[in-house]
JSON list of N, CA and C in Angstrom, two decimals:
[
{"chain": "A", "resi": 1, "resn": "MET", "atom": "N", "xyz": [0.90, -1.26, 0.03]},
{"chain": "A", "resi": 1, "resn": "MET", "atom": "CA", "xyz": [-0.05, 0.10, 0.08]},
{"chain": "A", "resi": 1, "resn": "MET", "atom": "C", "xyz": [0.74, 1.18, 0.00]},
{"chain": "A", "resi": 2, "resn": "ASP", "atom": "N", "xyz": [0.71, 2.49, -0.66]},
{"chain": "A", "resi": 2, "resn": "ASP", "atom": "CA", "xyz": [1.24, 3.45, -0.87]},
{"chain": "A", "resi": 2, "resn": "ASP", "atom": "C", "xyz": [1.20, 4.52, 0.63]},
{"chain": "A", "resi": 3, "resn": "PRO", "atom": "N", "xyz": [2.17, 4.75, 0.97]},
{"chain": "A", "resi": 3, "resn": "PRO", "atom": "CA", "xyz": [2.01, 5.26, 2.34]},
{"chain": "A", "resi": 3, "resn": "PRO", "atom": "C", "xyz": [1.25, 6.87, 2.21]},
{"chain": "A", "resi": 4, "resn": "LEU", "atom": "N", "xyz": [0.30, 7.16, 3.29]},
{"chain": "A", "resi": 4, "resn": "LEU", "atom": "CA", "xyz": [-0.27, 8.17, 3.18]},
{"chain": "A", "resi": 4, "resn": "LEU", "atom": "C", "xyz": [0.14, 9.68, 4.04]},
{"chain": "A", "resi": 5, "resn": "MET", "atom": "N", "xyz": [0.19, 10.71, 3.42]},
{"chain": "A", "resi": 5, "resn": "MET", "atom": "CA", "xyz": [0.82, 11.78, 4.41]},
{"chain": "A", "resi": 5, "resn": "MET", "atom": "C", "xyz": [-0.24, 12.70, 4.85]},
{"chain": "A", "resi": 6, "resn": "THR", "atom": "N", "xyz": [-0.23, 13.54, 5.93]},
{"chain": "A", "resi": 6, "resn": "THR", "atom": "CA", "xyz": [-1.31, 14.21, 6.25]},
{"chain": "A", "resi": 6, "resn": "THR", "atom": "C", "xyz": [-0.82, 15.75, 5.62]},
{"chain": "A", "resi": 7, "resn": "ILE", "atom": "N", "xyz": [-1.66, 16.57, 5.55]},
{"chain": "A", "resi": 7, "resn": "ILE", "atom": "CA", "xyz": [-1.22, 18.02, 4.93]},
{"chain": "A", "resi": 7, "resn": "ILE", "atom": "C", "xyz": [0.00, 18.65, 5.67]},
{"chain": "A", "resi": 8, "resn": "ASP", "atom": "N", "xyz": [0.01, 18.31, 6.87]},
{"chain": "A", "resi": 8, "resn": "ASP", "atom": "CA", "xyz": [1.44, 18.97, 7.51]},
{"chain": "A", "resi": 8, "resn": "ASP", "atom": "C", "xyz": [2.45, 18.35, 6.71]},
{"chain": "A", "resi": 9, "resn": "GLN", "atom": "N", "xyz": [2.35, 16.95, 6.69]},
{"chain": "A", "resi": 9, "resn": "GLN", "atom": "CA", "xyz": [3.77, 16.30, 6.10]},
{"chain": "A", "resi": 9, "resn": "GLN", "atom": "C", "xyz": [3.91, 16.42, 4.82]},
{"chain": "A", "resi": 10, "resn": "ALA", "atom": "N", "xyz": [2.87, 16.56, 4.08]},
{"chain": "A", "resi": 10, "resn": "ALA", "atom": "CA", "xyz": [2.92, 16.79, 2.50]},
{"chain": "A", "resi": 10, "resn": "ALA", "atom": "C", "xyz": [3.46, 18.56, 2.37]},
{"chain": "A", "resi": 11, "resn": "ALA", "atom": "N", "xyz": [2.97, 18.99, 3.08]},
{"chain": "A", "resi": 11, "resn": "ALA", "atom": "CA", "xyz": [3.48, 20.95, 3.14]},
{"chain": "A", "resi": 11, "resn": "ALA", "atom": "C", "xyz": [4.95, 20.81, 3.14]},
{"chain": "A", "resi": 12, "resn": "GLU", "atom": "N", "xyz": [5.59, 19.75, 4.27]},
{"chain": "A", "resi": 12, "resn": "GLU", "atom": "CA", "xyz": [6.64, 19.74, 4.56]},
{"chain": "A", "resi": 12, "resn": "GLU", "atom": "C", "xyz": [7.66, 19.32, 3.43]},
{"chain": "A", "resi": 13, "resn": "ARG", "atom": "N", "xyz": [6.86, 18.29, 3.04]},
{"chain": "A", "resi": 13, "resn": "ARG", "atom": "CA", "xyz": [8.00, 17.62, 1.75]},
{"chain": "A", "resi": 13, "resn": "ARG", "atom": "C", "xyz": [7.77, 18.16, 0.59]},
{"chain": "A", "resi": 14, "resn": "LEU", "atom": "N", "xyz": [6.88, 19.41, 0.30]},
{"chain": "A", "resi": 14, "resn": "LEU", "atom": "CA", "xyz": [6.76, 20.28, -0.79]},
{"chain": "A", "resi": 14, "resn": "LEU", "atom": "C", "xyz": [7.24, 21.86, -0.63]},
{"chain": "A", "resi": 15, "resn": "CYS", "atom": "N", "xyz": [8.02, 21.71, 0.83]},
{"chain": "A", "resi": 15, "resn": "CYS", "atom": "CA", "xyz": [8.42, 23.01, 1.08]},
{"chain": "A", "resi": 15, "resn": "CYS", "atom": "C", "xyz": [7.58, 24.30, 1.03]},
{"chain": "A", "resi": 16, "resn": "MET", "atom": "N", "xyz": [6.43, 24.02, 1.27]},
{"chain": "A", "resi": 16, "resn": "MET", "atom": "CA", "xyz": [5.46, 25.30, 1.43]},
{"chain": "A", "resi": 16, "resn": "MET", "atom": "C", "xyz": [4.28, 24.97, 2.30]},
{"chain": "A", "resi": 17, "resn": "SER", "atom": "N", "xyz": [3.50, 25.97, 2.58]},
{"chain": "A", "resi": 17, "resn": "SER", "atom": "CA", "xyz": [2.61, 26.15, 3.55]},
{"chain": "A", "resi": 17, "resn": "SER", "atom": "C", "xyz": [1.44, 25.06, 3.58]},
{"chain": "A", "resi": 18, "resn": "GLU", "atom": "N", "xyz": [0.88, 24.55, 4.55]},
{"chain": "A", "resi": 18, "resn": "GLU", "atom": "CA", "xyz": [-0.31, 24.02, 4.65]},
{"chain": "A", "resi": 18, "resn": "GLU", "atom": "C", "xyz": [-1.62, 24.87, 4.02]},
{"chain": "A", "resi": 19, "resn": "ALA", "atom": "N", "xyz": [-1.32, 26.27, 4.44]},
{"chain": "A", "resi": 19, "resn": "ALA", "atom": "CA", "xyz": [-2.77, 27.22, 3.97]},
{"chain": "A", "resi": 19, "resn": "ALA", "atom": "C", "xyz": [-2.48, 27.09, 2.20]},
{"chain": "A", "resi": 20, "resn": "THR", "atom": "N", "xyz": [-1.50, 26.92, 1.90]},
{"chain": "A", "resi": 20, "resn": "THR", "atom": "CA", "xyz": [-1.31, 26.82, 0.22]},
{"chain": "A", "resi": 20, "resn": "THR", "atom": "C", "xyz": [-1.98, 25.49, -0.30]},
{"chain": "A", "resi": 21, "resn": "LEU", "atom": "N", "xyz": [-1.55, 24.40, 0.15]},
{"chain": "A", "resi": 21, "resn": "LEU", "atom": "CA", "xyz": [-2.26, 22.91, -0.07]},
{"chain": "A", "resi": 21, "resn": "LEU", "atom": "C", "xyz": [-3.78, 23.16, 0.24]},
{"chain": "A", "resi": 22, "resn": "ARG", "atom": "N", "xyz": [-4.08, 23.67, 1.34]},
{"chain": "A", "resi": 22, "resn": "ARG", "atom": "CA", "xyz": [-5.44, 23.86, 1.70]},
{"chain": "A", "resi": 22, "resn": "ARG", "atom": "C", "xyz": [-6.06, 24.79, 0.34]},
{"chain": "A", "resi": 23, "resn": "PHE", "atom": "N", "xyz": [-5.55, 25.91, 0.01]},
{"chain": "A", "resi": 23, "resn": "PHE", "atom": "CA", "xyz": [-6.03, 26.89, -0.91]},
{"chain": "A", "resi": 23, "resn": "PHE", "atom": "C", "xyz": [-6.19, 26.15, -2.30]},
{"chain": "A", "resi": 24, "resn": "TRP", "atom": "N", "xyz": [-5.08, 25.41, -2.61]},
{"chain": "A", "resi": 24, "resn": "TRP", "atom": "CA", "xyz": [-5.00, 24.57, -3.78]},
{"chain": "A", "resi": 24, "resn": "TRP", "atom": "C", "xyz": [-6.41, 23.41, -3.78]},
{"chain": "A", "resi": 25, "resn": "ARG", "atom": "N", "xyz": [-6.36, 23.07, -2.87]},
{"chain": "A", "resi": 25, "resn": "ARG", "atom": "CA", "xyz": [-7.68, 21.81, -2.73]},
{"chain": "A", "resi": 25, "resn": "ARG", "atom": "C", "xyz": [-8.73, 22.47, -2.78]},
{"chain": "A", "resi": 26, "resn": "HIS", "atom": "N", "xyz": [-8.83, 23.81, -2.41]},
{"chain": "A", "resi": 26, "resn": "HIS", "atom": "CA", "xyz": [-10.25, 24.30, -2.47]},
{"chain": "A", "resi": 26, "resn": "HIS", "atom": "C", "xyz": [-10.43, 24.80, -3.81]},
{"chain": "A", "resi": 27, "resn": "LYS", "atom": "N", "xyz": [-9.52, 25.30, -4.75]},
{"chain": "A", "resi": 27, "resn": "LYS", "atom": "CA", "xyz": [-9.48, 25.41, -6.37]},
{"chain": "A", "resi": 27, "resn": "LYS", "atom": "C", "xyz": [-9.59, 24.17, -7.20]},
{"chain": "A", "resi": 28, "resn": "GLY", "atom": "N", "xyz": [-9.01, 23.19, -6.68]},
{"chain": "A", "resi": 28, "resn": "GLY", "atom": "CA", "xyz": [-9.31, 21.91, -7.41]},
{"chain": "A", "resi": 28, "resn": "GLY", "atom": "C", "xyz": [-7.64, 21.76, -8.15]},
{"chain": "A", "resi": 29, "resn": "ILE", "atom": "N", "xyz": [-6.71, 22.50, -7.65]},
{"chain": "A", "resi": 29, "resn": "ILE", "atom": "CA", "xyz": [-5.54, 22.09, -8.39]},
{"chain": "A", "resi": 29, "resn": "ILE", "atom": "C", "xyz": [-4.05, 21.76, -7.51]},
{"chain": "A", "resi": 30, "resn": "GLY", "atom": "N", "xyz": [-3.32, 21.47, -7.63]},
{"chain": "A", "resi": 30, "resn": "GLY", "atom": "CA", "xyz": [-2.30, 20.69, -7.05]},
{"chain": "A", "resi": 30, "resn": "GLY", "atom": "C", "xyz": [-2.22, 19.39, -7.12]},
{"chain": "A", "resi": 31, "resn": "PRO", "atom": "N", "xyz": [-1.77, 18.65, -5.73]},
{"chain": "A", "resi": 31, "resn": "PRO", "atom": "CA", "xyz": [-1.40, 17.26, -6.07]},
{"chain": "A", "resi": 31, "resn": "PRO", "atom": "C", "xyz": [-2.85, 16.72, -5.74]},
{"chain": "A", "resi": 32, "resn": "LYS", "atom": "N", "xyz": [-3.25, 15.55, -6.18]},
{"chain": "A", "resi": 32, "resn": "LYS", "atom": "CA", "xyz": [-4.24, 14.82, -5.69]},
{"chain": "A", "resi": 32, "resn": "LYS", "atom": "C", "xyz": [-4.18, 14.58, -4.17]},
{"chain": "A", "resi": 33, "resn": "SER", "atom": "N", "xyz": [-5.58, 14.30, -3.46]},
{"chain": "A", "resi": 33, "resn": "SER", "atom": "CA", "xyz": [-5.75, 14.22, -2.04]},
{"chain": "A", "resi": 33, "resn": "SER", "atom": "C", "xyz": [-7.10, 13.75, -1.91]},
{"chain": "A", "resi": 34, "resn": "ALA", "atom": "N", "xyz": [-7.20, 13.26, -0.66]},
{"chain": "A", "resi": 34, "resn": "ALA", "atom": "CA", "xyz": [-8.37, 12.66, -0.09]},
{"chain": "A", "resi": 34, "resn": "ALA", "atom": "C", "xyz": [-8.85, 13.15, 1.32]},
{"chain": "A", "resi": 35, "resn": "LYS", "atom": "N", "xyz": [-10.18, 13.21, 1.66]},
{"chain": "A", "resi": 35, "resn": "LYS", "atom": "CA", "xyz": [-10.55, 13.32, 2.97]},
{"chain": "A", "resi": 35, "resn": "LYS", "atom": "C", "xyz": [-11.03, 11.95, 3.50]},
{"chain": "A", "resi": 36, "resn": "PHE", "atom": "N", "xyz": [-10.35, 11.67, 4.51]},
{"chain": "A", "resi": 36, "resn": "PHE", "atom": "CA", "xyz": [-10.90, 10.45, 5.61]},
{"chain": "A", "resi": 36, "resn": "PHE", "atom": "C", "xyz": [-11.30, 11.13, 6.99]},
{"chain": "A", "resi": 37, "resn": "GLY", "atom": "N", "xyz": [-12.49, 11.19, 6.82]},
{"chain": "A", "resi": 37, "resn": "GLY", "atom": "CA", "xyz": [-13.14, 11.83, 8.17]},
{"chain": "A", "resi": 37, "resn": "GLY", "atom": "C", "xyz": [-13.06, 13.44, 8.04]},
{"chain": "A", "resi": 38, "resn": "ARG", "atom": "N", "xyz": [-12.36, 13.87, 9.03]},
{"chain": "A", "resi": 38, "resn": "ARG", "atom": "CA", "xyz": [-11.95, 15.21, 8.81]},
{"chain": "A", "resi": 38, "resn": "ARG", "atom": "C", "xyz": [-10.36, 15.61, 8.28]},
{"chain": "A", "resi": 39, "resn": "ARG", "atom": "N", "xyz": [-9.78, 14.45, 8.19]},
{"chain": "A", "resi": 39, "resn": "ARG", "atom": "CA", "xyz": [-8.51, 14.72, 7.90]},
{"chain": "A", "resi": 39, "resn": "ARG", "atom": "C", "xyz": [-8.16, 14.35, 6.08]},
{"chain": "A", "resi": 40, "resn": "ILE", "atom": "N", "xyz": [-7.45, 15.35, 5.79]},
{"chain": "A", "resi": 40, "resn": "ILE", "atom": "CA", "xyz": [-6.82, 15.43, 4.38]},
{"chain": "A", "resi": 40, "resn": "ILE", "atom": "C", "xyz": [-5.70, 14.66, 4.34]},
{"chain": "A", "resi": 41, "resn": "VAL", "atom": "N", "xyz": [-5.56, 13.89, 3.27]},
{"chain": "A", "resi": 41, "resn": "VAL", "atom": "CA", "xyz": [-4.25, 13.01, 3.35]},
{"chain": "A", "resi": 41, "resn": "VAL", "atom": "C", "xyz": [-3.98, 12.69, 1.77]},
{"chain": "A", "resi": 42, "resn": "TYR", "atom": "N", "xyz": [-2.64, 12.70, 1.57]},
{"chain": "A", "resi": 42, "resn": "TYR", "atom": "CA", "xyz": [-1.85, 12.47, 0.22]},
{"chain": "A", "resi": 42, "resn": "TYR", "atom": "C", "xyz": [-1.34, 11.35, 0.12]},
{"chain": "A", "resi": 43, "resn": "ARG", "atom": "N", "xyz": [-1.35, 10.89, -1.07]},
{"chain": "A", "resi": 43, "resn": "ARG", "atom": "CA", "xyz": [-0.60, 9.21, -1.37]},
{"chain": "A", "resi": 43, "resn": "ARG", "atom": "C", "xyz": [0.88, 9.88, -1.59]},
{"chain": "A", "resi": 44, "resn": "GLU", "atom": "N", "xyz": [1.82, 9.39, -1.20]},
{"chain": "A", "resi": 44, "resn": "GLU", "atom": "CA", "xyz": [3.46, 9.77, -1.53]},
{"chain": "A", "resi": 44, "resn": "GLU", "atom": "C", "xyz": [3.58, 9.71, -2.91]},
{"chain": "A", "resi": 45, "resn": "SER", "atom": "N", "xyz": [3.01, 8.48, -3.70]},
{"chain": "A", "resi": 45, "resn": "SER", "atom": "CA", "xyz": [3.05, 8.49, -5.16]},
{"chain": "A", "resi": 45, "resn": "SER", "atom": "C", "xyz": [2.29, 9.69, -5.96]},
{"chain": "A", "resi": 46, "resn": "ASP", "atom": "N", "xyz": [1.38, 10.20, -5.24]},
{"chain": "A", "resi": 46, "resn": "ASP", "atom": "CA", "xyz": [0.75, 11.36, -5.94]},
{"chain": "A", "resi": 46, "resn": "ASP", "atom": "C", "xyz": [1.43, 12.68, -5.78]},
{"chain": "A", "resi": 47, "resn": "LEU", "atom": "N", "xyz": [2.08, 12.54, -4.54]},
{"chain": "A", "resi": 47, "resn": "LEU", "atom": "CA", "xyz": [3.12, 13.69, -4.34]},
{"chain": "A", "resi": 47, "resn": "LEU", "atom": "C", "xyz": [4.37, 13.79, -5.60]},
{"chain": "A", "resi": 48, "resn": "ASN", "atom": "N", "xyz": [4.86, 12.48, -5.59]},
{"chain": "A", "resi": 48, "resn": "ASN", "atom": "CA", "xyz": [6.15, 12.51, -6.48]},
{"chain": "A", "resi": 48, "resn": "ASN", "atom": "C", "xyz": [5.40, 12.83, -7.98]},
{"chain": "A", "resi": 49, "resn": "ALA", "atom": "N", "xyz": [4.53, 12.09, -8.38]},
{"chain": "A", "resi": 49, "resn": "ALA", "atom": "CA", "xyz": [3.84, 12.43, -9.84]},
{"chain": "A", "resi": 49, "resn": "ALA", "atom": "C", "xyz": [3.69, 13.89, -9.83]},
{"chain": "A", "resi": 50, "resn": "TRP", "atom": "N", "xyz": [3.39, 14.79, -9.04]},
{"chain": "A", "resi": 50, "resn": "TRP", "atom": "CA", "xyz": [2.96, 15.97, -9.27]},
{"chain": "A", "resi": 50, "resn": "TRP", "atom": "C", "xyz": [4.38, 16.86, -9.13]},
{"chain": "A", "resi": 51, "resn": "ILE", "atom": "N", "xyz": [5.21, 16.38, -8.40]},
{"chain": "A", "resi": 51, "resn": "ILE", "atom": "CA", "xyz": [6.41, 17.28, -8.73]},
{"chain": "A", "resi": 51, "resn": "ILE", "atom": "C", "xyz": [7.09, 16.96, -9.92]},
{"chain": "A", "resi": 52, "resn": "GLU", "atom": "N", "xyz": [6.86, 15.52, -10.40]},
{"chain": "A", "resi": 52, "resn": "GLU", "atom": "CA", "xyz": [7.36, 15.45, -11.80]},
{"chain": "A", "resi": 52, "resn": "GLU", "atom": "C", "xyz": [6.66, 16.21, -13.00]},
{"chain": "A", "resi": 53, "resn": "ALA", "atom": "N", "xyz": [5.60, 16.33, -12.73]},
{"chain": "A", "resi": 53, "resn": "ALA", "atom": "CA", "xyz": [4.91, 17.27, -13.67]},
{"chain": "A", "resi": 53, "resn": "ALA", "atom": "C", "xyz": [5.17, 18.81, -13.67]},
{"chain": "A", "resi": 54, "resn": "GLN", "atom": "N", "xyz": [5.50, 18.99, -12.50]},
{"chain": "A", "resi": 54, "resn": "GLN", "atom": "CA", "xyz": [6.23, 20.35, -12.42]},
{"chain": "A", "resi": 54, "resn": "GLN", "atom": "C", "xyz": [7.54, 20.54, -13.16]},
{"chain": "A", "resi": 55, "resn": "PHE", "atom": "N", "xyz": [8.17, 19.75, -12.90]},
{"chain": "A", "resi": 55, "resn": "PHE", "atom": "CA", "xyz": [9.63, 19.68, -13.58]},
{"chain": "A", "resi": 55, "resn": "PHE", "atom": "C", "xyz": [9.33, 19.63, -15.18]},
{"chain": "A", "resi": 56, "resn": "ALA", "atom": "N", "xyz": [8.61, 18.70, -15.61]},
{"chain": "A", "resi": 56, "resn": "ALA", "atom": "CA", "xyz": [8.17, 18.40, -16.99]},
{"chain": "A", "resi": 56, "resn": "ALA", "atom": "C", "xyz": [7.32, 19.83, -17.57]},
{"chain": "A", "resi": 57, "resn": "ALA", "atom": "N", "xyz": [6.76, 20.05, -16.97]},
{"chain": "A", "resi": 57, "resn": "ALA", "atom": "CA", "xyz": [6.55, 21.68, -17.51]},
{"chain": "A", "resi": 57, "resn": "ALA", "atom": "C", "xyz": [7.40, 22.91, -17.43]},
{"chain": "A", "resi": 58, "resn": "ALA", "atom": "N", "xyz": [8.27, 22.69, -16.64]},
{"chain": "A", "resi": 58, "resn": "ALA", "atom": "CA", "xyz": [9.30, 23.62, -16.48]},
{"chain": "A", "resi": 58, "resn": "ALA", "atom": "C", "xyz": [10.38, 23.34, -17.59]},
{"chain": "A", "resi": 59, "resn": "ALA", "atom": "N", "xyz": [10.65, 21.88, -18.09]},
{"chain": "A", "resi": 59, "resn": "ALA", "atom": "CA", "xyz": [11.39, 21.97, -19.30]},
{"chain": "A", "resi": 59, "resn": "ALA", "atom": "C", "xyz": [10.56, 22.42, -20.47]},
{"chain": "A", "resi": 60, "resn": "GLU", "atom": "N", "xyz": [9.68, 22.42, -20.52]},
{"chain": "A", "resi": 60, "resn": "GLU", "atom": "CA", "xyz": [8.90, 22.75, -21.75]},
{"chain": "A", "resi": 60, "resn": "GLU", "atom": "C", "xyz": [9.22, 24.09, -22.12]},
{"chain": "A", "resi": 61, "resn": "THR", "atom": "N", "xyz": [9.17, 25.09, -20.99]},
{"chain": "A", "resi": 61, "resn": "THR", "atom": "CA", "xyz": [9.26, 26.42, -21.19]},
{"chain": "A", "resi": 61, "resn": "THR", "atom": "C", "xyz": [10.98, 26.80, -20.64]},
{"chain": "A", "resi": 62, "resn": "ASN", "atom": "N", "xyz": [11.53, 25.88, -20.67]},
{"chain": "A", "resi": 62, "resn": "ASN", "atom": "CA", "xyz": [12.99, 26.36, -20.45]},
{"chain": "A", "resi": 62, "resn": "ASN", "atom": "C", "xyz": [13.17, 26.73, -19.02]},
{"chain": "A", "resi": 63, "resn": "GLY", "atom": "N", "xyz": [12.14, 26.50, -18.16]},
{"chain": "A", "resi": 63, "resn": "GLY", "atom": "CA", "xyz": [12.06, 27.02, -16.49]},
{"chain": "A", "resi": 63, "resn": "GLY", "atom": "C", "xyz": [11.45, 28.48, -16.68]},
{"chain": "A", "resi": 64, "resn": "ARG", "atom": "N", "xyz": [10.96, 29.05, -17.93]},
{"chain": "A", "resi": 64, "resn": "ARG", "atom": "CA", "xyz": [10.69, 30.43, -17.74]},
{"chain": "A", "resi": 64, "resn": "ARG", "atom": "C", "xyz": [9.44, 30.53, -17.79]},
{"chain": "A", "resi": 65, "resn": "PRO", "atom": "N", "xyz": [8.54, 31.31, -17.51]},
{"chain": "A", "resi": 65, "resn": "PRO", "atom": "CA", "xyz": [7.27, 31.73, -17.83]},
{"chain": "A", "resi": 65, "resn": "PRO", "atom": "C", "xyz": [7.00, 32.11, -19.28]},
{"chain": "A", "resi": 66, "resn": "THR", "atom": "N", "xyz": [5.70, 31.50, -19.70]},
{"chain": "A", "resi": 66, "resn": "THR", "atom": "CA", "xyz": [5.48, 31.88, -20.98]},
{"chain": "A", "resi": 66, "resn": "THR", "atom": "C", "xyz": [4.82, 33.31, -21.01]},
{"chain": "A", "resi": 67, "resn": "PRO", "atom": "N", "xyz": [5.45, 33.87, -22.13]},
{"chain": "A", "resi": 67, "resn": "PRO", "atom": "CA", "xyz": [5.13, 35.39, -22.25]},
{"chain": "A", "resi": 67, "resn": "PRO", "atom": "C", "xyz": [3.90, 35.59, -22.48]},
{"chain": "A", "resi": 68, "resn": "ALA", "atom": "N", "xyz": [2.99, 36.72, -21.68]},
{"chain": "A", "resi": 68, "resn": "ALA", "atom": "CA", "xyz": [1.91, 37.15, -21.90]},
{"chain": "A", "resi": 68, "resn": "ALA", "atom": "C", "xyz": [1.66, 37.63, -23.35]},
{"chain": "A", "resi": 69, "resn": "ALA", "atom": "N", "xyz": [0.17, 37.37, -23.88]},
{"chain": "A", "resi": 69, "resn": "ALA", "atom": "CA", "xyz": [-0.08, 37.63, -25.24]},
{"chain": "A", "resi": 69, "resn": "ALA", "atom": "C", "xyz": [-0.66, 38.94, -25.29]}
]
C-alpha cells in the first residue's frame, strides 16, 4: 500500500505552507488528495507524480514563464 501523508507532512515535503495546499485543494489544483473523516491525506506517489509534472512543465518552457499575449 502506498504511504499516506497528512497535510502538514505533504506541505513539509513540498516546502510550502499548509495554507497553500488547502487553498489549492479548494481551487481543485495541486497534488491529488482525499479526505478521511476530517483529515486530508496525500498518497506519496501522487506527491511524487505532481513534482515530476512540475519539472516537466518547466522543461517545456526552459524553466521560464510563457510570455503574456
